[in-house]
PDB file of C-alpha atoms in Angstrom:
ATOM      1  CA  MET A   1     -58.985 -52.585 -18.953  1.00  0.00           C
ATOM      2  CA  ILE A   2     -55.502 -51.082 -18.939  1.00  0.00           C
ATOM      3  CA  GLU A   3     -54.748 -48.926 -21.986  1.00  0.00           C
ATOM      4  CA  LEU A   4     -50.891 -48.854 -21.962  1.00  0.00           C
ATOM      5  CA  SER A   5     -49.068 -46.320 -24.125  1.00  0.00           C
ATOM      6  CA  LEU A   6     -45.350 -46.941 -24.642  1.00  0.00           C
ATOM      7  CA  VAL A   7     -44.060 -43.433 -25.463  1.00  0.00           C
ATOM      8  CA  GLY A   8     -40.694 -42.890 -27.082  1.00  0.00           C
ATOM      9  CA  ILE A   9     -39.128 -39.790 -25.553  1.00  0.00           C
ATOM     10  CA  GLY A  10     -35.879 -39.505 -27.545  1.00  0.00           C
ATOM     11  CA  THR A  11     -32.394 -39.564 -26.104  1.00  0.00           C
ATOM     12  CA  GLY A  12     -32.517 -37.119 -23.226  1.00  0.00           C
ATOM     13  CA  ASN A  13     -33.505 -33.835 -24.814  1.00  0.00           C
ATOM     14  CA  PRO A  14     -37.156 -32.841 -24.056  1.00  0.00           C
ATOM     15  CA  ASP A  15     -37.239 -31.201 -27.491  1.00  0.00           C
ATOM     16  CA  HIS A  16     -37.150 -34.681 -28.939  1.00  0.00           C
ATOM     17  CA  LEU A  17     -40.755 -35.287 -27.937  1.00  0.00           C
ATOM     18  CA  THR A  18     -43.172 -35.456 -30.836  1.00  0.00           C
ATOM     19  CA  ARG A  19     -46.648 -33.953 -30.663  1.00  0.00           C
ATOM     20  CA  ALA A  20     -48.039 -37.466 -30.522  1.00  0.00           C
ATOM     21  CA  ALA A  21     -45.816 -38.194 -27.493  1.00  0.00           C
ATOM     22  CA  GLU A  22     -47.014 -35.078 -25.763  1.00  0.00           C
ATOM     23  CA  ALA A  23     -50.620 -35.957 -26.455  1.00  0.00           C
ATOM     24  CA  ALA A  24     -50.204 -39.474 -25.066  1.00  0.00           C
ATOM     25  CA  ILE A  25     -48.598 -38.204 -21.884  1.00  0.00           C
ATOM     26  CA  ARG A  26     -51.361 -35.634 -21.370  1.00  0.00           C
ATOM     27  CA  ALA A  27     -54.051 -38.273 -21.938  1.00  0.00           C
ATOM     28  CA  ALA A  28     -52.658 -40.685 -19.376  1.00  0.00           C
ATOM     29  CA  ASP A  29     -54.372 -41.192 -16.018  1.00  0.00           C
ATOM     30  CA  LEU A  30     -50.977 -42.462 -14.646  1.00  0.00           C
ATOM     31  CA  VAL A  31     -47.411 -42.199 -15.840  1.00  0.00           C
ATOM     32  CA  LEU A  32     -45.042 -44.925 -14.611  1.00  0.00           C
ATOM     33  CA  LEU A  33     -41.490 -43.779 -13.857  1.00  0.00           C
ATOM     34  CA  PRO A  34     -38.745 -46.425 -13.446  1.00  0.00           C
ATOM     35  CA  ARG A  35     -36.245 -46.035 -10.590  1.00  0.00           C
ATOM     36  CA  LYS A  36     -32.961 -47.919 -10.869  1.00  0.00           C
ATOM     37  CA  ARG A  37     -29.738 -47.506  -8.989  1.00  0.00           C
ATOM     38  CA  ALA A  38     -29.138 -44.347  -6.973  1.00  0.00           C
ATOM     39  CA  GLU A  39     -26.486 -43.183  -9.366  1.00  0.00           C
ATOM     40  CA  THR A  40     -28.997 -43.150 -12.219  1.00  0.00           C
ATOM     41  CA  ARG A  41     -31.247 -40.697 -10.420  1.00  0.00           C
ATOM     42  CA  GLU A  42     -30.721 -38.291 -13.390  1.00  0.00           C
ATOM     43  CA  LEU A  43     -32.773 -40.541 -15.656  1.00  0.00           C
ATOM     44  CA  LEU A  44     -35.709 -40.554 -13.234  1.00  0.00           C
ATOM     45  CA  ASP A  45     -35.490 -36.812 -12.803  1.00  0.00           C
ATOM     46  CA  LEU A  46     -35.494 -36.254 -16.529  1.00  0.00           C
ATOM     47  CA  ARG A  47     -38.675 -38.290 -17.018  1.00  0.00           C
ATOM     48  CA  ALA A  48     -40.296 -36.553 -14.073  1.00  0.00           C
ATOM     49  CA  GLY A  49     -39.291 -33.196 -15.514  1.00  0.00           C
ATOM     50  CA  ILE A  50     -40.974 -34.039 -18.804  1.00  0.00           C
ATOM     51  CA  CYS A  51     -44.191 -34.858 -16.951  1.00  0.00           C
ATOM     52  CA  ALA A  52     -44.000 -31.673 -14.873  1.00  0.00           C
ATOM     53  CA  GLY A  53     -43.352 -29.600 -17.900  1.00  0.00           C
ATOM     54  CA  LEU A  54     -46.372 -30.946 -19.770  1.00  0.00           C
ATOM     55  CA  LEU A  55     -48.797 -31.509 -16.927  1.00  0.00           C
ATOM     56  CA  GLY A  56     -47.652 -29.183 -14.112  1.00  0.00           C
ATOM     57  CA  ALA A  57     -49.183 -29.852 -10.731  1.00  0.00           C
ATOM     58  CA  ALA A  58     -51.744 -32.152 -12.386  1.00  0.00           C
ATOM     59  CA  ALA A  59     -49.128 -34.765 -13.181  1.00  0.00           C
ATOM     60  CA  ARG A  60     -50.066 -38.139 -11.703  1.00  0.00           C
ATOM     61  CA  THR A  61     -46.956 -40.279 -11.609  1.00  0.00           C
ATOM     62  CA  ALA A  62     -45.841 -43.394  -9.832  1.00  0.00           C
ATOM     63  CA  THR A  63     -42.319 -44.789  -9.472  1.00  0.00           C
ATOM     64  CA  PHE A  64     -41.466 -48.430  -9.452  1.00  0.00           C
ATOM     65  CA  GLU A  65     -38.198 -50.129  -8.642  1.00  0.00           C
ATOM     66  CA  VAL A  66     -36.614 -51.814 -11.673  1.00  0.00           C
ATOM     67  CA  PRO A  67     -35.454 -55.339 -10.742  1.00  0.00           C
ATOM     68  CA  VAL A  68     -31.833 -56.256 -11.349  1.00  0.00           C
ATOM     69  CA  ARG A  69     -31.096 -58.909 -13.923  1.00  0.00           C
ATOM     70  CA  ASP A  70     -29.277 -61.958 -12.578  1.00  0.00           C
ATOM     71  CA  PRO A  71     -25.792 -61.835 -14.207  1.00  0.00           C
ATOM     72  CA  GLY A  72     -25.109 -65.419 -13.265  1.00  0.00           C
ATOM     73  CA  ALA A  73     -27.948 -66.944 -15.277  1.00  0.00           C
ATOM     74  CA  PRO A  74     -27.570 -67.904 -18.931  1.00  0.00           C
ATOM     75  CA  TYR A  75     -28.183 -64.710 -20.886  1.00  0.00           C
ATOM     76  CA  LEU A  76     -31.568 -65.517 -22.501  1.00  0.00           C
ATOM     77  CA  ASP A  77     -32.942 -67.233 -19.392  1.00  0.00           C
ATOM     78  CA  GLY A  78     -31.749 -64.291 -17.267  1.00  0.00           C
ATOM     79  CA  VAL A  79     -33.420 -61.797 -19.561  1.00  0.00           C
ATOM     80  CA  ALA A  80     -36.705 -63.764 -19.548  1.00  0.00           C
ATOM     81  CA  MET A  81     -36.745 -63.827 -15.710  1.00  0.00           C
ATOM     82  CA  TRP A  82     -35.870 -60.148 -15.584  1.00  0.00           C
ATOM     83  CA  HIS A  83     -38.670 -59.212 -17.967  1.00  0.00           C
ATOM     84  CA  ALA A  84     -41.143 -61.206 -15.862  1.00  0.00           C
ATOM     85  CA  ALA A  85     -40.005 -59.394 -12.752  1.00  0.00           C
ATOM     86  CA  ILE A  86     -40.374 -55.958 -14.456  1.00  0.00           C
ATOM     87  CA  ALA A  87     -43.866 -56.836 -15.668  1.00  0.00           C
ATOM     88  CA  ALA A  88     -44.779 -57.754 -12.088  1.00  0.00           C
ATOM     89  CA  ALA A  89     -43.458 -54.375 -10.885  1.00  0.00           C
ATOM     90  CA  TRP A  90     -45.595 -52.604 -13.511  1.00  0.00           C
ATOM     91  CA  ARG A  91     -48.636 -54.644 -12.526  1.00  0.00           C
ATOM     92  CA  ALA A  92     -48.171 -53.858  -8.844  1.00  0.00           C
ATOM     93  CA  ALA A  93     -47.722 -50.105  -9.434  1.00  0.00           C
ATOM     94  CA  ILE A  94     -50.825 -49.938 -11.623  1.00  0.00           C
ATOM     95  CA  ALA A  95     -52.861 -51.917  -9.075  1.00  0.00           C
ATOM     96  CA  ASP A  96     -51.808 -49.523  -6.313  1.00  0.00           C
ATOM     97  CA  HIS A  97     -52.428 -46.296  -8.166  1.00  0.00           C
ATOM     98  CA  LEU A  98     -55.050 -47.163 -10.775  1.00  0.00           C
ATOM     99  CA  PRO A  99     -57.042 -50.118  -9.339  1.00  0.00           C
ATOM    100  CA  GLN A 100     -60.101 -49.485 -11.563  1.00  0.00           C
ATOM    101  CA  GLY A 101     -57.995 -49.510 -14.733  1.00  0.00           C
ATOM    102  CA  GLY A 102     -57.425 -46.634 -17.115  1.00  0.00           C
ATOM    103  CA  ARG A 103     -54.818 -45.091 -19.360  1.00  0.00           C
ATOM    104  CA  VAL A 104     -51.161 -45.656 -18.398  1.00  0.00           C
ATOM    105  CA  ALA A 105     -48.098 -44.146 -20.074  1.00  0.00           C
ATOM    106  CA  LEU A 106     -44.588 -45.422 -19.791  1.00  0.00           C
ATOM    107  CA  LEU A 107     -41.831 -43.152 -21.049  1.00  0.00           C
ATOM    108  CA  VAL A 108     -39.294 -45.126 -23.068  1.00  0.00           C
ATOM    109  CA  TRP A 109     -35.799 -43.831 -23.632  1.00  0.00           C
ATOM    110  CA  GLY A 110     -35.266 -43.638 -27.418  1.00  0.00           C
ATOM    111  CA  ASP A 111     -37.905 -45.705 -29.216  1.00  0.00           C
ATOM    112  CA  PRO A 112     -39.950 -48.715 -27.926  1.00  0.00           C
ATOM    113  CA  ALA A 113     -39.246 -50.649 -31.129  1.00  0.00           C
ATOM    114  CA  LEU A 114     -35.396 -50.571 -31.341  1.00  0.00           C
ATOM    115  CA  TYR A 115     -33.354 -52.599 -28.847  1.00  0.00           C
ATOM    116  CA  ASP A 116     -35.814 -51.874 -26.049  1.00  0.00           C
ATOM    117  CA  SER A 117     -37.741 -54.574 -24.202  1.00  0.00           C
ATOM    118  CA  SER A 118     -40.811 -52.566 -23.273  1.00  0.00           C
ATOM    119  CA  LEU A 119     -42.986 -54.345 -25.861  1.00  0.00           C
ATOM    120  CA  ARG A 120     -41.892 -57.799 -24.705  1.00  0.00           C
ATOM    121  CA  ILE A 121     -42.539 -56.797 -21.068  1.00  0.00           C
ATOM    122  CA  ALA A 122     -45.937 -55.392 -22.018  1.00  0.00           C
ATOM    123  CA  GLU A 123     -46.845 -58.825 -23.468  1.00  0.00           C
ATOM    124  CA  ARG A 124     -46.407 -60.251 -19.967  1.00  0.00           C
ATOM    125  CA  LEU A 125     -48.515 -57.519 -18.271  1.00  0.00           C
ATOM    126  CA  GLY A 126     -51.767 -59.271 -19.008  1.00  0.00           C
ATOM    127  CA  ALA A 127     -50.584 -62.577 -17.521  1.00  0.00           C
ATOM    128  CA  GLY A 128     -52.401 -61.790 -14.322  1.00  0.00           C
ATOM    129  CA  GLY A 129     -55.717 -61.987 -16.117  1.00  0.00           C
ATOM    130  CA  GLN A 130     -56.386 -58.213 -16.589  1.00  0.00           C
ATOM    131  CA  ALA A 131     -57.163 -57.017 -20.146  1.00  0.00           C
ATOM    132  CA  VAL A 132     -54.362 -54.831 -21.574  1.00  0.00           C
ATOM    133  CA  SER A 133     -54.194 -52.951 -24.834  1.00  0.00           C
ATOM    134  CA  VAL A 134     -50.902 -51.533 -26.017  1.00  0.00           C
ATOM    135  CA  THR A 135     -50.240 -48.507 -28.147  1.00  0.00           C
ATOM    136  CA  VAL A 136     -46.759 -47.437 -29.274  1.00  0.00           C
ATOM    137  CA  VAL A 137     -45.759 -43.843 -29.885  1.00  0.00           C
ATOM    138  CA  PRO A 138     -42.483 -43.897 -31.771  1.00  0.00           C
ATOM    139  CA  GLY A 139     -39.611 -41.657 -30.767  1.00  0.00           C
ATOM    140  CA  ILE A 140     -36.196 -40.478 -31.907  1.00  0.00           C
ATOM    141  CA  THR A 141     -33.634 -43.257 -31.631  1.00  0.00           C
ATOM    142  CA  SER A 142     -30.059 -42.940 -30.507  1.00  0.00           C
ATOM    143  CA  LEU A 143     -28.921 -43.883 -33.976  1.00  0.00           C
ATOM    144  CA  GLN A 144     -30.800 -40.982 -35.478  1.00  0.00           C
ATOM    145  CA  ALA A 145     -29.251 -38.677 -32.854  1.00  0.00           C
ATOM    146  CA  LEU A 146     -25.824 -40.090 -33.487  1.00  0.00           C
ATOM    147  CA  ALA A 147     -26.004 -39.469 -37.227  1.00  0.00           C
ATOM    148  CA  ALA A 148     -27.396 -35.953 -36.633  1.00  0.00           C
ATOM    149  CA  ALA A 149     -24.677 -35.105 -34.097  1.00  0.00           C
ATOM    150  CA  HIS A 150     -21.939 -36.097 -36.504  1.00  0.00           C
ATOM    151  CA  ALA A 151     -23.791 -34.745 -39.552  1.00  0.00           C
ATOM    152  CA  ILE A 152     -23.393 -38.052 -41.430  1.00  0.00           C
ATOM    153  CA  PRO A 153     -25.765 -40.477 -43.196  1.00  0.00           C
ATOM    154  CA  LEU A 154     -26.187 -43.819 -41.451  1.00  0.00           C
ATOM    155  CA  THR A 155     -25.936 -45.659 -44.787  1.00  0.00           C
ATOM    156  CA  ALA A 156     -23.353 -45.556 -47.546  1.00  0.00           C
ATOM    157  CA  LEU A 157     -24.681 -45.023 -51.065  1.00  0.00           C
ATOM    158  CA  ALA A 158     -26.806 -47.989 -52.198  1.00  0.00           C
ATOM    159  CA  ALA A 159     -25.452 -50.076 -49.354  1.00  0.00           C
ATOM    160  CA  PRO A 160     -27.137 -51.869 -46.386  1.00  0.00           C
ATOM    161  CA  LEU A 161     -26.827 -51.061 -42.705  1.00  0.00           C
ATOM    162  CA  LEU A 162     -26.706 -53.732 -40.046  1.00  0.00           C
ATOM    163  CA  VAL A 163     -27.740 -52.861 -36.483  1.00  0.00           C
ATOM    164  CA  THR A 164     -26.365 -55.197 -33.821  1.00  0.00           C
ATOM    165  CA  THR A 165     -25.252 -55.305 -30.169  1.00  0.00           C
ATOM    166  CA  GLY A 166     -21.833 -55.098 -28.650  1.00  0.00           C
ATOM    167  CA  ARG A 167     -22.328 -58.638 -27.336  1.00  0.00           C
ATOM    168  CA  ARG A 168     -22.788 -60.012 -30.856  1.00  0.00           C
ATOM    169  CA  LEU A 169     -20.000 -57.928 -32.419  1.00  0.00           C
ATOM    170  CA  GLY A 170     -17.532 -59.098 -29.751  1.00  0.00           C
ATOM    171  CA  ALA A 171     -18.563 -62.779 -29.966  1.00  0.00           C
ATOM    172  CA  GLU A 172     -19.020 -63.109 -33.721  1.00  0.00           C
ATOM    173  CA  GLY A 173     -16.827 -60.435 -35.237  1.00  0.00           C
ATOM    174  CA  TRP A 174     -17.694 -58.199 -38.206  1.00  0.00           C
ATOM    175  CA  PRO A 175     -20.779 -59.483 -40.049  1.00  0.00           C
ATOM    176  CA  ALA A 176     -20.050 -61.011 -43.429  1.00  0.00           C
ATOM    177  CA  GLY A 177     -20.994 -59.014 -46.483  1.00  0.00           C
ATOM    178  CA  ILE A 178     -21.632 -55.764 -44.604  1.00  0.00           C
ATOM    179  CA  ASP A 179     -19.523 -52.612 -44.677  1.00  0.00           C
ATOM    180  CA  THR A 180     -21.550 -50.447 -42.267  1.00  0.00           C
ATOM    181  CA  VAL A 181     -22.428 -51.638 -38.734  1.00  0.00           C
ATOM    182  CA  ALA A 182     -24.359 -49.707 -36.081  1.00  0.00           C
ATOM    183  CA  VAL A 183     -23.635 -50.996 -32.550  1.00  0.00           C
ATOM    184  CA  MET A 184     -25.774 -50.491 -29.478  1.00  0.00           C
ATOM    185  CA  LEU A 185     -25.674 -51.854 -25.930  1.00  0.00           C
ATOM    186  CA  ASP A 186     -21.938 -52.199 -25.827  1.00  0.00           C
ATOM    187  CA  SER A 187     -20.586 -52.119 -22.280  1.00  0.00           C
ATOM    188  CA  SER A 188     -17.194 -53.698 -23.156  1.00  0.00           C
ATOM    189  CA  CYS A 189     -15.971 -51.612 -26.114  1.00  0.00           C
ATOM    190  CA  ALA A 190     -16.356 -54.447 -28.603  1.00  0.00           C
ATOM    191  CA  PHE A 191     -15.087 -52.132 -31.388  1.00  0.00           C
ATOM    192  CA  GLU A 192     -11.556 -52.963 -30.104  1.00  0.00           C
ATOM    193  CA  SER A 193     -12.046 -56.591 -31.074  1.00  0.00           C
ATOM    194  CA  VAL A 194     -12.382 -55.872 -34.857  1.00  0.00           C
ATOM    195  CA  ASP A 195      -9.659 -55.431 -37.436  1.00  0.00           C
ATOM    196  CA  PRO A 196      -9.240 -51.630 -37.538  1.00  0.00           C
ATOM    197  CA  ARG A 197      -7.785 -51.475 -41.041  1.00  0.00           C
ATOM    198  CA  ASP A 198      -9.760 -49.070 -43.222  1.00  0.00           C
ATOM    199  CA  VAL A 199     -12.500 -48.688 -40.576  1.00  0.00           C
ATOM    200  CA  THR A 200     -13.887 -45.340 -39.437  1.00  0.00           C
ATOM    201  CA  ILE A 201     -15.874 -44.980 -36.202  1.00  0.00           C
ATOM    202  CA  TRP A 202     -18.438 -42.383 -35.158  1.00  0.00           C
ATOM    203  CA  TRP A 203     -19.184 -42.685 -31.444  1.00  0.00           C
ATOM    204  CA  GLY A 204     -21.507 -40.704 -29.183  1.00  0.00           C
ATOM    205  CA  ALA A 205     -22.649 -40.787 -25.587  1.00  0.00           C
ATOM    206  CA  TYR A 206     -25.469 -38.926 -23.762  1.00  0.00           C
ATOM    207  CA  LEU A 207     -26.747 -37.894 -27.218  1.00  0.00           C
ATOM    208  CA  GLY A 208     -28.989 -34.893 -27.167  1.00  0.00           C
ATOM    209  CA  MET A 209     -28.140 -34.069 -23.496  1.00  0.00           C
ATOM    210  CA  PRO A 210     -25.973 -31.197 -22.258  1.00  0.00           C
ATOM    211  CA  GLN A 211     -23.136 -33.590 -21.466  1.00  0.00           C
ATOM    212  CA  GLN A 212     -23.101 -35.074 -25.000  1.00  0.00           C
ATOM    213  CA  ALA A 213     -19.699 -36.464 -25.950  1.00  0.00           C
ATOM    214  CA  LEU A 214     -18.595 -37.339 -29.490  1.00  0.00           C
ATOM    215  CA  ARG A 215     -15.536 -38.933 -30.990  1.00  0.00           C
ATOM    216  CA  SER A 216     -14.840 -39.876 -34.654  1.00  0.00           C
ATOM    217  CA  GLY A 217     -11.966 -40.851 -36.886  1.00  0.00           C
ATOM    218  CA  PRO A 218     -10.030 -43.913 -38.048  1.00  0.00           C
ATOM    219  CA  LEU A 219     -10.704 -46.723 -35.596  1.00  0.00           C
ATOM    220  CA  ARG A 220      -7.010 -47.437 -35.171  1.00  0.00           C
ATOM    221  CA  ALA A 221      -6.404 -43.844 -34.115  1.00  0.00           C
ATOM    222  CA  VAL A 222      -9.338 -43.186 -31.774  1.00  0.00           C
ATOM    223  CA  ALA A 223     -10.300 -46.514 -30.221  1.00  0.00           C
ATOM    224  CA  ALA A 224      -8.226 -45.954 -27.065  1.00  0.00           C
ATOM    225  CA  SER A 225      -9.516 -42.406 -26.600  1.00  0.00           C
ATOM    226  CA  ILE A 226     -13.123 -43.632 -26.861  1.00  0.00           C
ATOM    227  CA  ARG A 227     -12.509 -46.267 -24.191  1.00  0.00           C
ATOM    228  CA  ASP A 228     -10.816 -43.664 -21.927  1.00  0.00           C
ATOM    229  CA  ALA A 229     -13.620 -41.171 -22.484  1.00  0.00           C
ATOM    230  CA  ARG A 230     -16.265 -43.790 -21.779  1.00  0.00           C
ATOM    231  CA  THR A 231     -14.577 -44.840 -18.504  1.00  0.00           C
ATOM    232  CA  LEU A 232     -14.242 -41.257 -17.315  1.00  0.00           C
ATOM    233  CA  LEU A 233     -17.786 -40.302 -18.225  1.00  0.00           C
ATOM    234  CA  ARG A 234     -19.319 -43.302 -16.521  1.00  0.00           C
ATOM    235  CA  ALA A 235     -17.378 -42.496 -13.385  1.00  0.00           C
ATOM    236  CA  GLN A 236     -18.518 -38.898 -13.470  1.00  0.00           C
ATOM    237  CA  HIS A 237     -22.194 -39.509 -14.082  1.00  0.00           C
ATOM    238  CA  GLY A 238     -22.702 -42.997 -12.592  1.00  0.00           C
ATOM    239  CA  TRP A 239     -24.214 -44.260 -15.900  1.00  0.00           C
ATOM    240  CA  ILE A 240     -23.640 -44.035 -19.601  1.00  0.00           C
ATOM    241  CA  MET A 241     -25.677 -44.578 -22.751  1.00  0.00           C
ATOM    242  CA  ASP A 242     -23.735 -44.666 -25.973  1.00  0.00           C
ATOM    243  CA  CYS A 243     -23.706 -46.154 -29.457  1.00  0.00           C
ATOM    244  CA  TYR A 244     -21.502 -45.985 -32.564  1.00  0.00           C
ATOM    245  CA  LEU A 245     -21.241 -46.547 -36.243  1.00  0.00           C
ATOM    246  CA  LEU A 246     -18.446 -48.499 -37.915  1.00  0.00           C
ATOM    247  CA  ARG A 247     -17.821 -48.223 -41.660  1.00  0.00           C
ATOM    248  CA  ARG A 248     -15.170 -49.922 -43.754  1.00  0.00           C
ATOM    249  CA  ASP A 249     -13.420 -47.981 -46.553  1.00  0.00           C
ATOM    250  CA  ALA A 250     -14.950 -44.680 -45.442  1.00  0.00           C
ATOM    251  CA  ALA A 251     -12.957 -41.565 -46.175  1.00  0.00           C
ATOM    252  CA  PRO A 252     -10.631 -41.570 -43.111  1.00  0.00           C
ATOM    253  CA  GLY A 253     -10.283 -37.857 -42.411  1.00  0.00           C
ATOM    254  CA  PRO A 254      -8.704 -36.531 -39.172  1.00  0.00           C
ATOM    255  CA  ALA A 255      -9.645 -37.856 -35.744  1.00  0.00           C
ATOM    256  CA  SER A 256     -12.145 -35.668 -33.950  1.00  0.00           C
ATOM    257  CA  GLY A 257     -12.913 -35.191 -30.284  1.00  0.00           C
ATOM    258  CA  ARG A 258     -16.031 -33.076 -30.637  1.00  0.00           C
TER     259      ARG A 258
END
């Protein structure tokens, strides 16, 4: 039996860990650490640092190579094949380092339940015939960190909030009947595709980390500076994680480069 804990670890600040997250990491017989491209080494080091800080020399970790999604395949088909490949990488790492089964923790950036595929990948883990139980330890999401960094509420008074992706915003435009939209996973600055009239944006990258970057103000005034900042930061660090909130008819206020 594999007892898999998907542990939300927040958005880069070790202080984001809850007590439940710390307990799950301490209880694990093995912590899996994903390794992606060389330029994202910082993400691996941060997870390893969390384990070292909690467990010291007793930390038992194993890295696995994260497969690359085929960009040429239709999106949903490509994602399905990618998830299957990641599940196979998990399965191989567990078999190598914990052949008799046991408790495995996987540290998930943000929260396993919000625009993260860890739960869908975990469903595939038992495809090889081994019994797998899954526990989720929720973490701070990037949207929570974004609202805190800008000291704003995510929702307007008595109004709904829609959370979507940059892909959907760019392809479908502003959702009908909604005045506040939170956007994640936007690699192409889809905010530039919407009508900027009476729209305010609050954007943040590397939320909770020392290199945190924030911009806010009327979309018309700050869209270009956000794109420029995003390009520069990605070149500097080799990776970027960001999200933003768009709100129609919000009090415009001055543009900010905090």
